[in-house]
PDB file of C-alpha atoms and ligand atoms in Angstrom:
ATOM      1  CA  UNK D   1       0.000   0.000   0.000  1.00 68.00           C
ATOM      2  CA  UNK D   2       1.909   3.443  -1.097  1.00 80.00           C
ATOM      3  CA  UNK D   3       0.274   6.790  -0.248  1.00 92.00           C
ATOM      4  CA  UNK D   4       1.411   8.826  -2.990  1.00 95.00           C
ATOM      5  CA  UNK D   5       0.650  12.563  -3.190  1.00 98.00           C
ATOM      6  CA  UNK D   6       2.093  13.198  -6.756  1.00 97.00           C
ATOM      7  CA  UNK D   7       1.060  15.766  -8.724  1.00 96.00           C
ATOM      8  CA  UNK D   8      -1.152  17.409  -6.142  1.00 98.00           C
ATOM      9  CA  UNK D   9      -0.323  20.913  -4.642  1.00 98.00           C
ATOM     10  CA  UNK D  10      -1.229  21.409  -1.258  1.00 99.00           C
ATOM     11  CA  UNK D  11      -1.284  25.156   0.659  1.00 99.00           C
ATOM     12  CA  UNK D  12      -0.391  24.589   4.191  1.00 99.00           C
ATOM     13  CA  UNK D  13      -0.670  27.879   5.985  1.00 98.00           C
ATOM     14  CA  UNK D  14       2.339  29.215   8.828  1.00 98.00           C
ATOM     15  CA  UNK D  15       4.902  26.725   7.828  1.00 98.00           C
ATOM     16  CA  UNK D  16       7.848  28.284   8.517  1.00 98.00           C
ATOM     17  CA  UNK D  17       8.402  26.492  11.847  1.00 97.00           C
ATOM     18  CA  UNK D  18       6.604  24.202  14.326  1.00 98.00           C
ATOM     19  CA  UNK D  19       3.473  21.821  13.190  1.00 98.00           C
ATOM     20  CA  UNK D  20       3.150  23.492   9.821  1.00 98.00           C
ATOM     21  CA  UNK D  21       7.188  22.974   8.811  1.00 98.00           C
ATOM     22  CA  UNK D  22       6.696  19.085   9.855  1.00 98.00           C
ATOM     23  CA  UNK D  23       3.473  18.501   7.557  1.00 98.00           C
ATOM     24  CA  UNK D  24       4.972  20.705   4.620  1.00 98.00           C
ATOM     25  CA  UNK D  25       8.300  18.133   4.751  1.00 98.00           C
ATOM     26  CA  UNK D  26       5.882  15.048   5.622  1.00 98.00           C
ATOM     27  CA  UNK D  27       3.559  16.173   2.114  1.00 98.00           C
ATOM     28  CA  UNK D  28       6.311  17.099   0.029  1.00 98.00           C
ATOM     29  CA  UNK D  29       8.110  13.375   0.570  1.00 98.00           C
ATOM     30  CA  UNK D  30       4.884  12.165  -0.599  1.00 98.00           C
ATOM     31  CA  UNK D  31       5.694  13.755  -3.805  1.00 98.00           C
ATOM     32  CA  UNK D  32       3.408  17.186  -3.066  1.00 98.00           C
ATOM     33  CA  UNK D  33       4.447  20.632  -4.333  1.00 98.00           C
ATOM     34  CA  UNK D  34       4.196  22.633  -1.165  1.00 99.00           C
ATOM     35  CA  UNK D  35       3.403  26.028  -0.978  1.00 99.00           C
ATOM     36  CA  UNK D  36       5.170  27.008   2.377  1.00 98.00           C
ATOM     37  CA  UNK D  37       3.015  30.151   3.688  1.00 98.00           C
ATOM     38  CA  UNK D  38       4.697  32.613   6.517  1.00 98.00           C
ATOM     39  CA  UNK D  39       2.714  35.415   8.226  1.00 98.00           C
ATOM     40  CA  UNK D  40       5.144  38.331   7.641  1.00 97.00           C
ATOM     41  CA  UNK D  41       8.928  39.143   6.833  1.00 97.00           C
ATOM     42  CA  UNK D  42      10.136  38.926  10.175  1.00 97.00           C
ATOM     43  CA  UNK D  43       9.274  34.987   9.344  1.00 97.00           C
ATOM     44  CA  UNK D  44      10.362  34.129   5.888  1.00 98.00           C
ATOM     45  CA  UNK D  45      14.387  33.155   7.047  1.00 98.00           C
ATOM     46  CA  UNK D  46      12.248  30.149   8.405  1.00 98.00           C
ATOM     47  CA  UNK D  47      10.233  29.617   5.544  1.00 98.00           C
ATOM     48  CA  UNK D  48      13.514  29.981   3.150  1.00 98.00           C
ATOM     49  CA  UNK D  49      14.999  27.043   5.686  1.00 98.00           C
ATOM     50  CA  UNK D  50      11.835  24.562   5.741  1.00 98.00           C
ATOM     51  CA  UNK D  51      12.171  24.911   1.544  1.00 98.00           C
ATOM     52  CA  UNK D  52      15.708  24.346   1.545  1.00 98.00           C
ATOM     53  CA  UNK D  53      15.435  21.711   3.226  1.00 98.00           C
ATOM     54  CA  UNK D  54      12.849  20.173   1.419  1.00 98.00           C
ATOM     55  CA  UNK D  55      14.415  20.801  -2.087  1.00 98.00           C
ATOM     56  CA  UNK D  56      17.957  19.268  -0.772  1.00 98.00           C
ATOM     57  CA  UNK D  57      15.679  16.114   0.080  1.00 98.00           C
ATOM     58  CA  UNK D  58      14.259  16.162  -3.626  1.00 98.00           C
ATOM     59  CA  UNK D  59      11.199  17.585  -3.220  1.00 98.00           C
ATOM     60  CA  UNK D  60       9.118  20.664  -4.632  1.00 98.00           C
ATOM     61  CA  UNK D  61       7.679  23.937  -3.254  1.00 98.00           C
ATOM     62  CA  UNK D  62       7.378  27.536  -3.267  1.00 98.00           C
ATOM     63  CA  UNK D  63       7.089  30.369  -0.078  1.00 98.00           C
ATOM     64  CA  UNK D  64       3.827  32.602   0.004  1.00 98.00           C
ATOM     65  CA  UNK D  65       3.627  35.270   2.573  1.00 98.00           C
ATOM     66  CA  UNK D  66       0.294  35.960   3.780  1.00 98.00           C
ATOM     67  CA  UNK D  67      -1.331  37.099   6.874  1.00 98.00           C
ATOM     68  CA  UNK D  68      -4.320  34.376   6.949  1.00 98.00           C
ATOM     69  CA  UNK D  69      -6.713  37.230   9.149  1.00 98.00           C
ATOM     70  CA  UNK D  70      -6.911  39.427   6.399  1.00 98.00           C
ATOM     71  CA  UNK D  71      -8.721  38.770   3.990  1.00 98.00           C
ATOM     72  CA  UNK D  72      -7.180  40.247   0.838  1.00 98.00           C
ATOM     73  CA  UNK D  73      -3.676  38.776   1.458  1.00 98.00           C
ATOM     74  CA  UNK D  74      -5.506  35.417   1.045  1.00 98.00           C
ATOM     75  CA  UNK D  75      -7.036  36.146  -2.010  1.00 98.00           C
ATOM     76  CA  UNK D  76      -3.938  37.274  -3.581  1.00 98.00           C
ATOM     77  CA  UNK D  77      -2.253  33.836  -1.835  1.00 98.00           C
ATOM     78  CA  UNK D  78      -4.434  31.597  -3.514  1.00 98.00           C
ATOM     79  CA  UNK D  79      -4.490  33.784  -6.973  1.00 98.00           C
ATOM     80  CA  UNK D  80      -0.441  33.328  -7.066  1.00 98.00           C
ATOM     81  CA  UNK D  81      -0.676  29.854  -6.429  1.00 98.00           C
ATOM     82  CA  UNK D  82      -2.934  29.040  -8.970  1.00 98.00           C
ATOM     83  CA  UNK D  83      -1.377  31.123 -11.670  1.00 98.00           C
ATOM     84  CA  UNK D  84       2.404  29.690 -10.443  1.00 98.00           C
ATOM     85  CA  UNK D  85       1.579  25.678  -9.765  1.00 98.00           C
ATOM     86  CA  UNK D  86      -1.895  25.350 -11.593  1.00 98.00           C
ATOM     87  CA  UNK D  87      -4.648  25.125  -8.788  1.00 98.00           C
ATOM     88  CA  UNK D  88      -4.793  23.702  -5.289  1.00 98.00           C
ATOM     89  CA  UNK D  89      -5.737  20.074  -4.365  1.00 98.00           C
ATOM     90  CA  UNK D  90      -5.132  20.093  -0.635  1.00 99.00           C
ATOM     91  CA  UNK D  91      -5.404  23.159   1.704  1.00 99.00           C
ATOM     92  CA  UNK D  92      -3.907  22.438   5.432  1.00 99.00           C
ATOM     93  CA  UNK D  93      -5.370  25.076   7.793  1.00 98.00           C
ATOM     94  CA  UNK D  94      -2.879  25.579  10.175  1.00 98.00           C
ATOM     95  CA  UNK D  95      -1.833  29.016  11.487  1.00 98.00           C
ATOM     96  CA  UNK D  96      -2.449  28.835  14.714  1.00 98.00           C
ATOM     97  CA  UNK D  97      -1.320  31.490  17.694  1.00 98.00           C
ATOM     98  CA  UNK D  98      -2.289  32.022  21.619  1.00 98.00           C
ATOM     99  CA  UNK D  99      -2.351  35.645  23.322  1.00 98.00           C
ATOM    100  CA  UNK D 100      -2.640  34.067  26.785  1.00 98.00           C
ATOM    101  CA  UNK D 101      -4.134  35.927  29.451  1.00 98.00           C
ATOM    102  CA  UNK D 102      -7.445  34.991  32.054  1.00 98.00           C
ATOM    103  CA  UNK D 103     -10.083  36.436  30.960  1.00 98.00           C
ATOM    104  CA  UNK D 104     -10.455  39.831  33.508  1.00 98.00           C
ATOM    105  CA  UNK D 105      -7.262  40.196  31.947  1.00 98.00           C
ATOM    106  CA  UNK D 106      -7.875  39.440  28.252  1.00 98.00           C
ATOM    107  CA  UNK D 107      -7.776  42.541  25.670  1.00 98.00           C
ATOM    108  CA  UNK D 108     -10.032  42.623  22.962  1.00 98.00           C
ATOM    109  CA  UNK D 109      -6.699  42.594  20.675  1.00 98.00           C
ATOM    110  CA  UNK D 110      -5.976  39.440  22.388  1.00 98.00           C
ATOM    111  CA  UNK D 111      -9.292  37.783  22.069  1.00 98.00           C
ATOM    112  CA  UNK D 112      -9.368  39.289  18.190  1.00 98.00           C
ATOM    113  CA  UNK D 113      -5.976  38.470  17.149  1.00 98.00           C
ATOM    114  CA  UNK D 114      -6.440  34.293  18.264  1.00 98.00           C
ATOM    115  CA  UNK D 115      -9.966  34.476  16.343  1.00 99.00           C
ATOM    116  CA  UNK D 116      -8.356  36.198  13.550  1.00 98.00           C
ATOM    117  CA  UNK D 117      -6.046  34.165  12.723  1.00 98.00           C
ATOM    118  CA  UNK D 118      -7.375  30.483  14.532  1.00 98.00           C
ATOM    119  CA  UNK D 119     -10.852  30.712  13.019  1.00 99.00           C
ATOM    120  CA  UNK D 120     -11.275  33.615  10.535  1.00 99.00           C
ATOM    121  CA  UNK D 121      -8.138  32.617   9.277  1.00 99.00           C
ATOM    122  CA  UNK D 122      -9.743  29.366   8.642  1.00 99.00           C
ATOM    123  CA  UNK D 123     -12.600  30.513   7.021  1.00 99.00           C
ATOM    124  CA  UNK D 124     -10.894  32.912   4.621  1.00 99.00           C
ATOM    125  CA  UNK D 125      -8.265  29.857   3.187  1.00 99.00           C
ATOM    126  CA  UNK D 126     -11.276  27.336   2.937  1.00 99.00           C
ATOM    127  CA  UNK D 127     -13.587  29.596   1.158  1.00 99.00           C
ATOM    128  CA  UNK D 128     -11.141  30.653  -1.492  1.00 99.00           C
ATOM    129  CA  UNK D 129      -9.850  26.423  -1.617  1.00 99.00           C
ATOM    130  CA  UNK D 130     -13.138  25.570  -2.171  1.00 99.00           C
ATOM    131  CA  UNK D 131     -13.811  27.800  -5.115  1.00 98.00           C
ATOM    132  CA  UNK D 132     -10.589  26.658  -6.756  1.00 98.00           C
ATOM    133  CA  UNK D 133     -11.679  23.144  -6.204  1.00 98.00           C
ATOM    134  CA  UNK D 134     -15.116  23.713  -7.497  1.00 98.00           C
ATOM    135  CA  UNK D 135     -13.588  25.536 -10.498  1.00 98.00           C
ATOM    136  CA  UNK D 136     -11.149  22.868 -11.366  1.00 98.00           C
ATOM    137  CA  UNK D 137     -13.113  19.807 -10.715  1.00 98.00           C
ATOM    138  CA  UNK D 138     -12.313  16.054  -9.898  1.00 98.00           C
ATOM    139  CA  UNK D 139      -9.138  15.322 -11.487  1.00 97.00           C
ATOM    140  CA  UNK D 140      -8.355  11.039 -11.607  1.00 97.00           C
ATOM    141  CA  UNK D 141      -5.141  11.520 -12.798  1.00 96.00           C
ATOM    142  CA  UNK D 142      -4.815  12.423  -9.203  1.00 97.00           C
ATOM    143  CA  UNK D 143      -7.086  12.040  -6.600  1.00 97.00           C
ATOM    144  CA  UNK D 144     -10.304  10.578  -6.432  1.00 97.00           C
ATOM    145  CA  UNK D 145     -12.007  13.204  -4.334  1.00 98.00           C
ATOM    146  CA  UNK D 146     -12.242  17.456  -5.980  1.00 98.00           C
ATOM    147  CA  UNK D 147     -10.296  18.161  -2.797  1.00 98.00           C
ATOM    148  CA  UNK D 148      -9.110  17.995   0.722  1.00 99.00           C
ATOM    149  CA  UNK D 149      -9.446  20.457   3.868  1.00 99.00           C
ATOM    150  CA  UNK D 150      -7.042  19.368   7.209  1.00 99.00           C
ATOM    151  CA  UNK D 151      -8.143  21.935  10.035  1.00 99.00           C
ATOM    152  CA  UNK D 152      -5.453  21.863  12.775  1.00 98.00           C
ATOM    153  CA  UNK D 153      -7.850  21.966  15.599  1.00 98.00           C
ATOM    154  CA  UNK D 154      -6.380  20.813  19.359  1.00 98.00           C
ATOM    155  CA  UNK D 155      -7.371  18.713  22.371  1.00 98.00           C
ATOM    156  CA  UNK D 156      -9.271  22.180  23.291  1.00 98.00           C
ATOM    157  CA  UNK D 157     -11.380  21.524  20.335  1.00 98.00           C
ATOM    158  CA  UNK D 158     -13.448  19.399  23.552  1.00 98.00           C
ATOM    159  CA  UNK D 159     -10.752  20.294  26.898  1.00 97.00           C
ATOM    160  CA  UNK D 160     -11.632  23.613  28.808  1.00 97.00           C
ATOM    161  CA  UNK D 161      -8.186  25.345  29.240  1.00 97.00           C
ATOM    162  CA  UNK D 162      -8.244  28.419  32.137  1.00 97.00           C
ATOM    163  CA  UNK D 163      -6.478  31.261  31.121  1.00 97.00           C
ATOM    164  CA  UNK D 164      -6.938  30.586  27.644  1.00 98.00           C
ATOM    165  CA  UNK D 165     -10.658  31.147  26.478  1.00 98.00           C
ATOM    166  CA  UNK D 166      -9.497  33.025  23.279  1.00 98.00           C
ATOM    167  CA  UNK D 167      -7.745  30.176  22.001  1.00 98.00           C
ATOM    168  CA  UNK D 168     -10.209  27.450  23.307  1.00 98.00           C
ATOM    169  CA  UNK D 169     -13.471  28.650  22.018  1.00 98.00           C
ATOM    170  CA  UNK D 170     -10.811  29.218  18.743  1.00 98.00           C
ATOM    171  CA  UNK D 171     -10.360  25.428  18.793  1.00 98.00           C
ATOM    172  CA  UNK D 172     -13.899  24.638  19.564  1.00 98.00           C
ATOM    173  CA  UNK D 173     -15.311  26.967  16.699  1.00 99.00           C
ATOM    174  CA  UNK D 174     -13.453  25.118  14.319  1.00 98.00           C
ATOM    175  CA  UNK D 175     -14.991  21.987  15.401  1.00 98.00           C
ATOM    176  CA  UNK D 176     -18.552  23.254  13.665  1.00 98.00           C
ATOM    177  CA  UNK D 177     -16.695  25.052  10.601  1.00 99.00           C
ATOM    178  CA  UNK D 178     -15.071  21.613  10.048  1.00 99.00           C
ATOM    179  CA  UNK D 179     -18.197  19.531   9.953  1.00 98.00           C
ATOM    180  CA  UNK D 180     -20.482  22.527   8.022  1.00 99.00           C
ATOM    181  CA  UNK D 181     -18.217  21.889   5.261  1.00 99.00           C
ATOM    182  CA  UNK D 182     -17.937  18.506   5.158  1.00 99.00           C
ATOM    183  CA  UNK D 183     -21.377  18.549   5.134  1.00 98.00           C
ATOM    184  CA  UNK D 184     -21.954  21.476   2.545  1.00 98.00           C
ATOM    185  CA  UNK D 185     -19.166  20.138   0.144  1.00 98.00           C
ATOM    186  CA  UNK D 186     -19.477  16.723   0.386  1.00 98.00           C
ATOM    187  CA  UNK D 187     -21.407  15.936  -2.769  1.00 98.00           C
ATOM    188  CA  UNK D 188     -18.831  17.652  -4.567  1.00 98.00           C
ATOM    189  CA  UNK D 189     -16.532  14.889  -3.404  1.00 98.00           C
ATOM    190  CA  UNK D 190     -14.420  17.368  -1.398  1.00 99.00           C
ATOM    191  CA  UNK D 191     -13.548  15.605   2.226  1.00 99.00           C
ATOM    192  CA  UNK D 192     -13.158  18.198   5.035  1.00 99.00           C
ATOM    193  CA  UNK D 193     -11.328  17.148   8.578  1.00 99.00           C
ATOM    194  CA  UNK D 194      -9.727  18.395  11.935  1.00 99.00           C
ATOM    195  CA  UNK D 195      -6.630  17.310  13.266  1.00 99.00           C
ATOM    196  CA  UNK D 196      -6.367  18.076  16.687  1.00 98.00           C
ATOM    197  CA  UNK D 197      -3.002  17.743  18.766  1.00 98.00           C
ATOM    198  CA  UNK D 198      -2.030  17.378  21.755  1.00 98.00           C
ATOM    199  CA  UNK D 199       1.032  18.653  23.477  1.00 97.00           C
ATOM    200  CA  UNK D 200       3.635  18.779  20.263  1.00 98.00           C
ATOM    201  CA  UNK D 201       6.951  19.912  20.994  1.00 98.00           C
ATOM    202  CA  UNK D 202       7.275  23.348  19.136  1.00 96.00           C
ATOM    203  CA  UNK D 203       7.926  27.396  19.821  1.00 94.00           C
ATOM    204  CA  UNK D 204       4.304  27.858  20.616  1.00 93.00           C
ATOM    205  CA  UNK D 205       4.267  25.658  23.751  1.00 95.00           C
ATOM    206  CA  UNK D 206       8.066  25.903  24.941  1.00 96.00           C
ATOM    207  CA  UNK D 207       7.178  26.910  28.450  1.00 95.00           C
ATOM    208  CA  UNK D 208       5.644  23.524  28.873  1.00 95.00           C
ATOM    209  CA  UNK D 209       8.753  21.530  28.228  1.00 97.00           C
ATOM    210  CA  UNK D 210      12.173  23.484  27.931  1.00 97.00           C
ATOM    211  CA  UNK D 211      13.089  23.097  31.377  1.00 97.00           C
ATOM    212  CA  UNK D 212      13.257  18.938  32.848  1.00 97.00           C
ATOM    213  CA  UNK D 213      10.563  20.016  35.910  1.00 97.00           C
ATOM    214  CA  UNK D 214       8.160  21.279  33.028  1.00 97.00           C
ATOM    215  CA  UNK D 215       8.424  18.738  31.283  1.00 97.00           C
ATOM    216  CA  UNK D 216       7.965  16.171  33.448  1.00 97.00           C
ATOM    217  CA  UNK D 217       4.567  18.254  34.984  1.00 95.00           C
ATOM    218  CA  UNK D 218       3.362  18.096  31.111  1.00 96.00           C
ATOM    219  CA  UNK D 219       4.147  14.109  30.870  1.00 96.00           C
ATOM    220  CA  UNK D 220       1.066  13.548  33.537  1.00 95.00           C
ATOM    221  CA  UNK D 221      -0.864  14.587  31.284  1.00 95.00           C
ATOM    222  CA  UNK D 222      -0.226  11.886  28.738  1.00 96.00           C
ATOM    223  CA  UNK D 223      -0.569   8.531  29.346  1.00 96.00           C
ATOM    224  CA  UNK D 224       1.667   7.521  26.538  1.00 97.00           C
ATOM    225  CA  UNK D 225       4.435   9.494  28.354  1.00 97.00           C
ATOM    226  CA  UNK D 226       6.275  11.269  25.356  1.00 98.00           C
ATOM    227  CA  UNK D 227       5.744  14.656  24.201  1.00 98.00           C
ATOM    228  CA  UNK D 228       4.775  14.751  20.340  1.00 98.00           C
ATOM    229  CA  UNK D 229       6.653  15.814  17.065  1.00 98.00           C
ATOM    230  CA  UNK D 230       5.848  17.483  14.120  1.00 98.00           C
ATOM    231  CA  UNK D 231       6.400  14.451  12.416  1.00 98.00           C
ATOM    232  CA  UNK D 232       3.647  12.695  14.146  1.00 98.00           C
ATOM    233  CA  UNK D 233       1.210  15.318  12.905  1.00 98.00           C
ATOM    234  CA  UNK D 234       2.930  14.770   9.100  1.00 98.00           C
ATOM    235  CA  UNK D 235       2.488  11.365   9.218  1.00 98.00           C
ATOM    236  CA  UNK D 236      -1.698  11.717   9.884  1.00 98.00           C
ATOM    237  CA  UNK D 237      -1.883  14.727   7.573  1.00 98.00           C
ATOM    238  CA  UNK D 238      -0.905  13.212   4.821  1.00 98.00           C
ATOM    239  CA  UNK D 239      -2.623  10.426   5.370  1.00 98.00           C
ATOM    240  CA  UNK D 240      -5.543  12.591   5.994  1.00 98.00           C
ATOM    241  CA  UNK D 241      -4.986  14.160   2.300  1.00 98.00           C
ATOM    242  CA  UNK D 242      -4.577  10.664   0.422  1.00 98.00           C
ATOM    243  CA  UNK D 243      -7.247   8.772  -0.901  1.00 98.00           C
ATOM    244  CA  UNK D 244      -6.281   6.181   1.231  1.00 97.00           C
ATOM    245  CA  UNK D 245      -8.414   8.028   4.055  1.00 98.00           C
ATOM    246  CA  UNK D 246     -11.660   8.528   0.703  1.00 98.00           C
ATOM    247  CA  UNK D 247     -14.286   8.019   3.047  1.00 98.00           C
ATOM    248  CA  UNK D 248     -13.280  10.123   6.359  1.00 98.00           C
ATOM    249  CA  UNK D 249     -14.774  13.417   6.217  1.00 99.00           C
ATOM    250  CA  UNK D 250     -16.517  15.711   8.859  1.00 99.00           C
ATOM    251  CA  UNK D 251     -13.916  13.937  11.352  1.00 98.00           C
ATOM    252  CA  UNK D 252     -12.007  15.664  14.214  1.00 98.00           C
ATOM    253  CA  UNK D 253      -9.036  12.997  14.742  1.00 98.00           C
ATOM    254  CA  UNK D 254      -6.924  13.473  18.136  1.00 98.00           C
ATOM    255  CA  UNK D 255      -3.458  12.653  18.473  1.00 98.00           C
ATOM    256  CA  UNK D 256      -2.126  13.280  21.784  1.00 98.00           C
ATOM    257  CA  UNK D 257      -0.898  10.062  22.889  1.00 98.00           C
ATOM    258  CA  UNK D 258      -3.825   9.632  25.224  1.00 97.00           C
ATOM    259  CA  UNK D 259      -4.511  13.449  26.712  1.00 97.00           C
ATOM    260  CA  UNK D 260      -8.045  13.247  25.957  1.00 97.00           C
ATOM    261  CA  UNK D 261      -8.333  10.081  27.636  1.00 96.00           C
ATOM    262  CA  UNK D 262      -7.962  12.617  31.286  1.00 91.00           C
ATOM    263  CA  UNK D 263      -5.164  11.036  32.177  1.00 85.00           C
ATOM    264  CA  UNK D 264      -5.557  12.911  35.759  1.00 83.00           C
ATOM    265  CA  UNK D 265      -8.910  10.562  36.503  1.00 79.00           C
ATOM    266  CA  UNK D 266      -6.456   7.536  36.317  1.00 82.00           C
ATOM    267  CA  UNK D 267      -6.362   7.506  40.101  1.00 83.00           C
ATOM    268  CA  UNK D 268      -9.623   8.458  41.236  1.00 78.00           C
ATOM    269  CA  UNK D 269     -12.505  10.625  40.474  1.00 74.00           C
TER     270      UNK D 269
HETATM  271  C1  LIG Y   1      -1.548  24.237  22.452  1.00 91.51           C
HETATM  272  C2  LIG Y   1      -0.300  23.890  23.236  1.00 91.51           C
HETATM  273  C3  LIG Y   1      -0.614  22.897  24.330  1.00 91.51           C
HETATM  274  C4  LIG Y   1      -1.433  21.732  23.813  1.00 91.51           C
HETATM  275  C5  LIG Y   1      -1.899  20.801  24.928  1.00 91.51           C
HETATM  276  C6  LIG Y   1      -2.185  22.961  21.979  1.00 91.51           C
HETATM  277  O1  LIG Y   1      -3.294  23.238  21.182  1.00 91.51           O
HETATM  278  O2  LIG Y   1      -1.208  25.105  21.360  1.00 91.51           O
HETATM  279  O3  LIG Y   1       0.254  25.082  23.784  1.00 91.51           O
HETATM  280  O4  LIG Y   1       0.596  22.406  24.869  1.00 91.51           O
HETATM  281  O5  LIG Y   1      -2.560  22.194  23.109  1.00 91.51           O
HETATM  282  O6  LIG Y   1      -2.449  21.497  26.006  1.00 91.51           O
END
């Protein structure tokens, strides 16, 4: 069984570092062209790296800034990739940040910057996907399905998190734009899913594992007692995009070695 992504072009937003860098080099050894997005200048070093490194290994890609929140930075994103690589088969919906603060302390820019980007963000990329898929059609040469949508959702897509509303009600949003498309598009043949992670070791949740104590205070938390990779995420995604996965859509899939199982009732409740 070989899960082959050739030929298709798949748009996975921030990744310059993190989650997003691991799925970009996961899609592109499946034979993807990868269109590496980065949110502004101060980020595109990264994004020039993550390429690089993907090119040395053989495969294909571009970079793509765009701000994902705003609305006419993804149109012009999706307008340059289809006029550079053809169209868009696969859009992974990943930009992701926290502003973390409890919620007597929460700004509005706080609270708007997490929905902008976590869930309008979202919205924006899949709306403009979705046309080009419509537009181009089912193509067997490559896929059976008109097109694939991976939300990056997280264990708060369904766990509370104090001192982090914003970004949980971000997560748990996404849950109902996920399955509205899969529902909406789905006689078009295009499958829409979540991925949601658990604790992944990258930039965005450092403070939970860059010292040993930390660490070890995050490892109760999973029973499978490892912190995650990109790579894990990769591996799913792109299994996620080929038709290997044709009839999962309107799925949220967790991968958190265990978190969701509340690995804090294991000795009582
Ligand atoms: C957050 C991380 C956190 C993880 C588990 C993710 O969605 O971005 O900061 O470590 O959830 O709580």
């Amino acid at each position: 069984m070989e899960i082959s992504l050739k030929n298709q072009v798949a748009v996975i937003t921030d990744s310059s570092s993190g989650i997003g860098a691991g799925i970009a080099k996961s899609m592109a050894e499946s034979g993807a062209t990868v269109v590496i997005n980065y949110p502004n200048e101060s980020s595109q070093p990264k994004a020039d790296a993550v390429l690089k490194e993907i090119t040395d290994n053989g495969g294909k890609g571009i970079i793509c800034q765009c701000d994902v929140s705003k609305e006419e930075e993804v149109i012009a994103m999706f307008a340059q990739v289809v006029s550079e690589l053809g169209t868009v088969d696969i859009l992974v919906n990943n930009a992701g940040i926290q502003k973390d603060a409890k919620l007597t302390e929460m700004t509005i820019d706080q609270w708007n910057a997490v929905i902008g980007v976590n869930l309008t963000g979202q919205f924006l990329c899949a709306r403009e996907a979705i046309k080009e898929f419509l537009r181009r059609g089912i193509d067997p040469s490559k896929s059976v399905a008109c097109g694939k949508i991976i939300h990056i959702s997280s264990v708060h897509e369904i766990i509370p998190w104090s001192g982090h509303a914003n970004y949980a009600s971000s997560k748990g949003a996404i849950r109902m734009l996920m399955q509205t498309l899969a529902q909406e598009y789905g006689a078009h043949k295009i499958r829409v899913n979540s991925i949601c992670p658990g604790a992944i070791q990258t930039p965005i949740n450092k403070n939970a594992w860059q010292t040993e104590e930390e660490l070890n205070a995050l490892l109760k938390l999973i029973p499978y007692n490892r912190i995650g990779q990109p790579q894990d995420i990769g591996n799913l995604a792109v299994f996620l995009a080929s038709d290997l996965s044709d009839y999962i859509t309107g799925a949220s899939i967790f991968i958190d070695g265990g978190m969701t199982t509340f690995e804090s009732f294991s000795t009582g409740g």
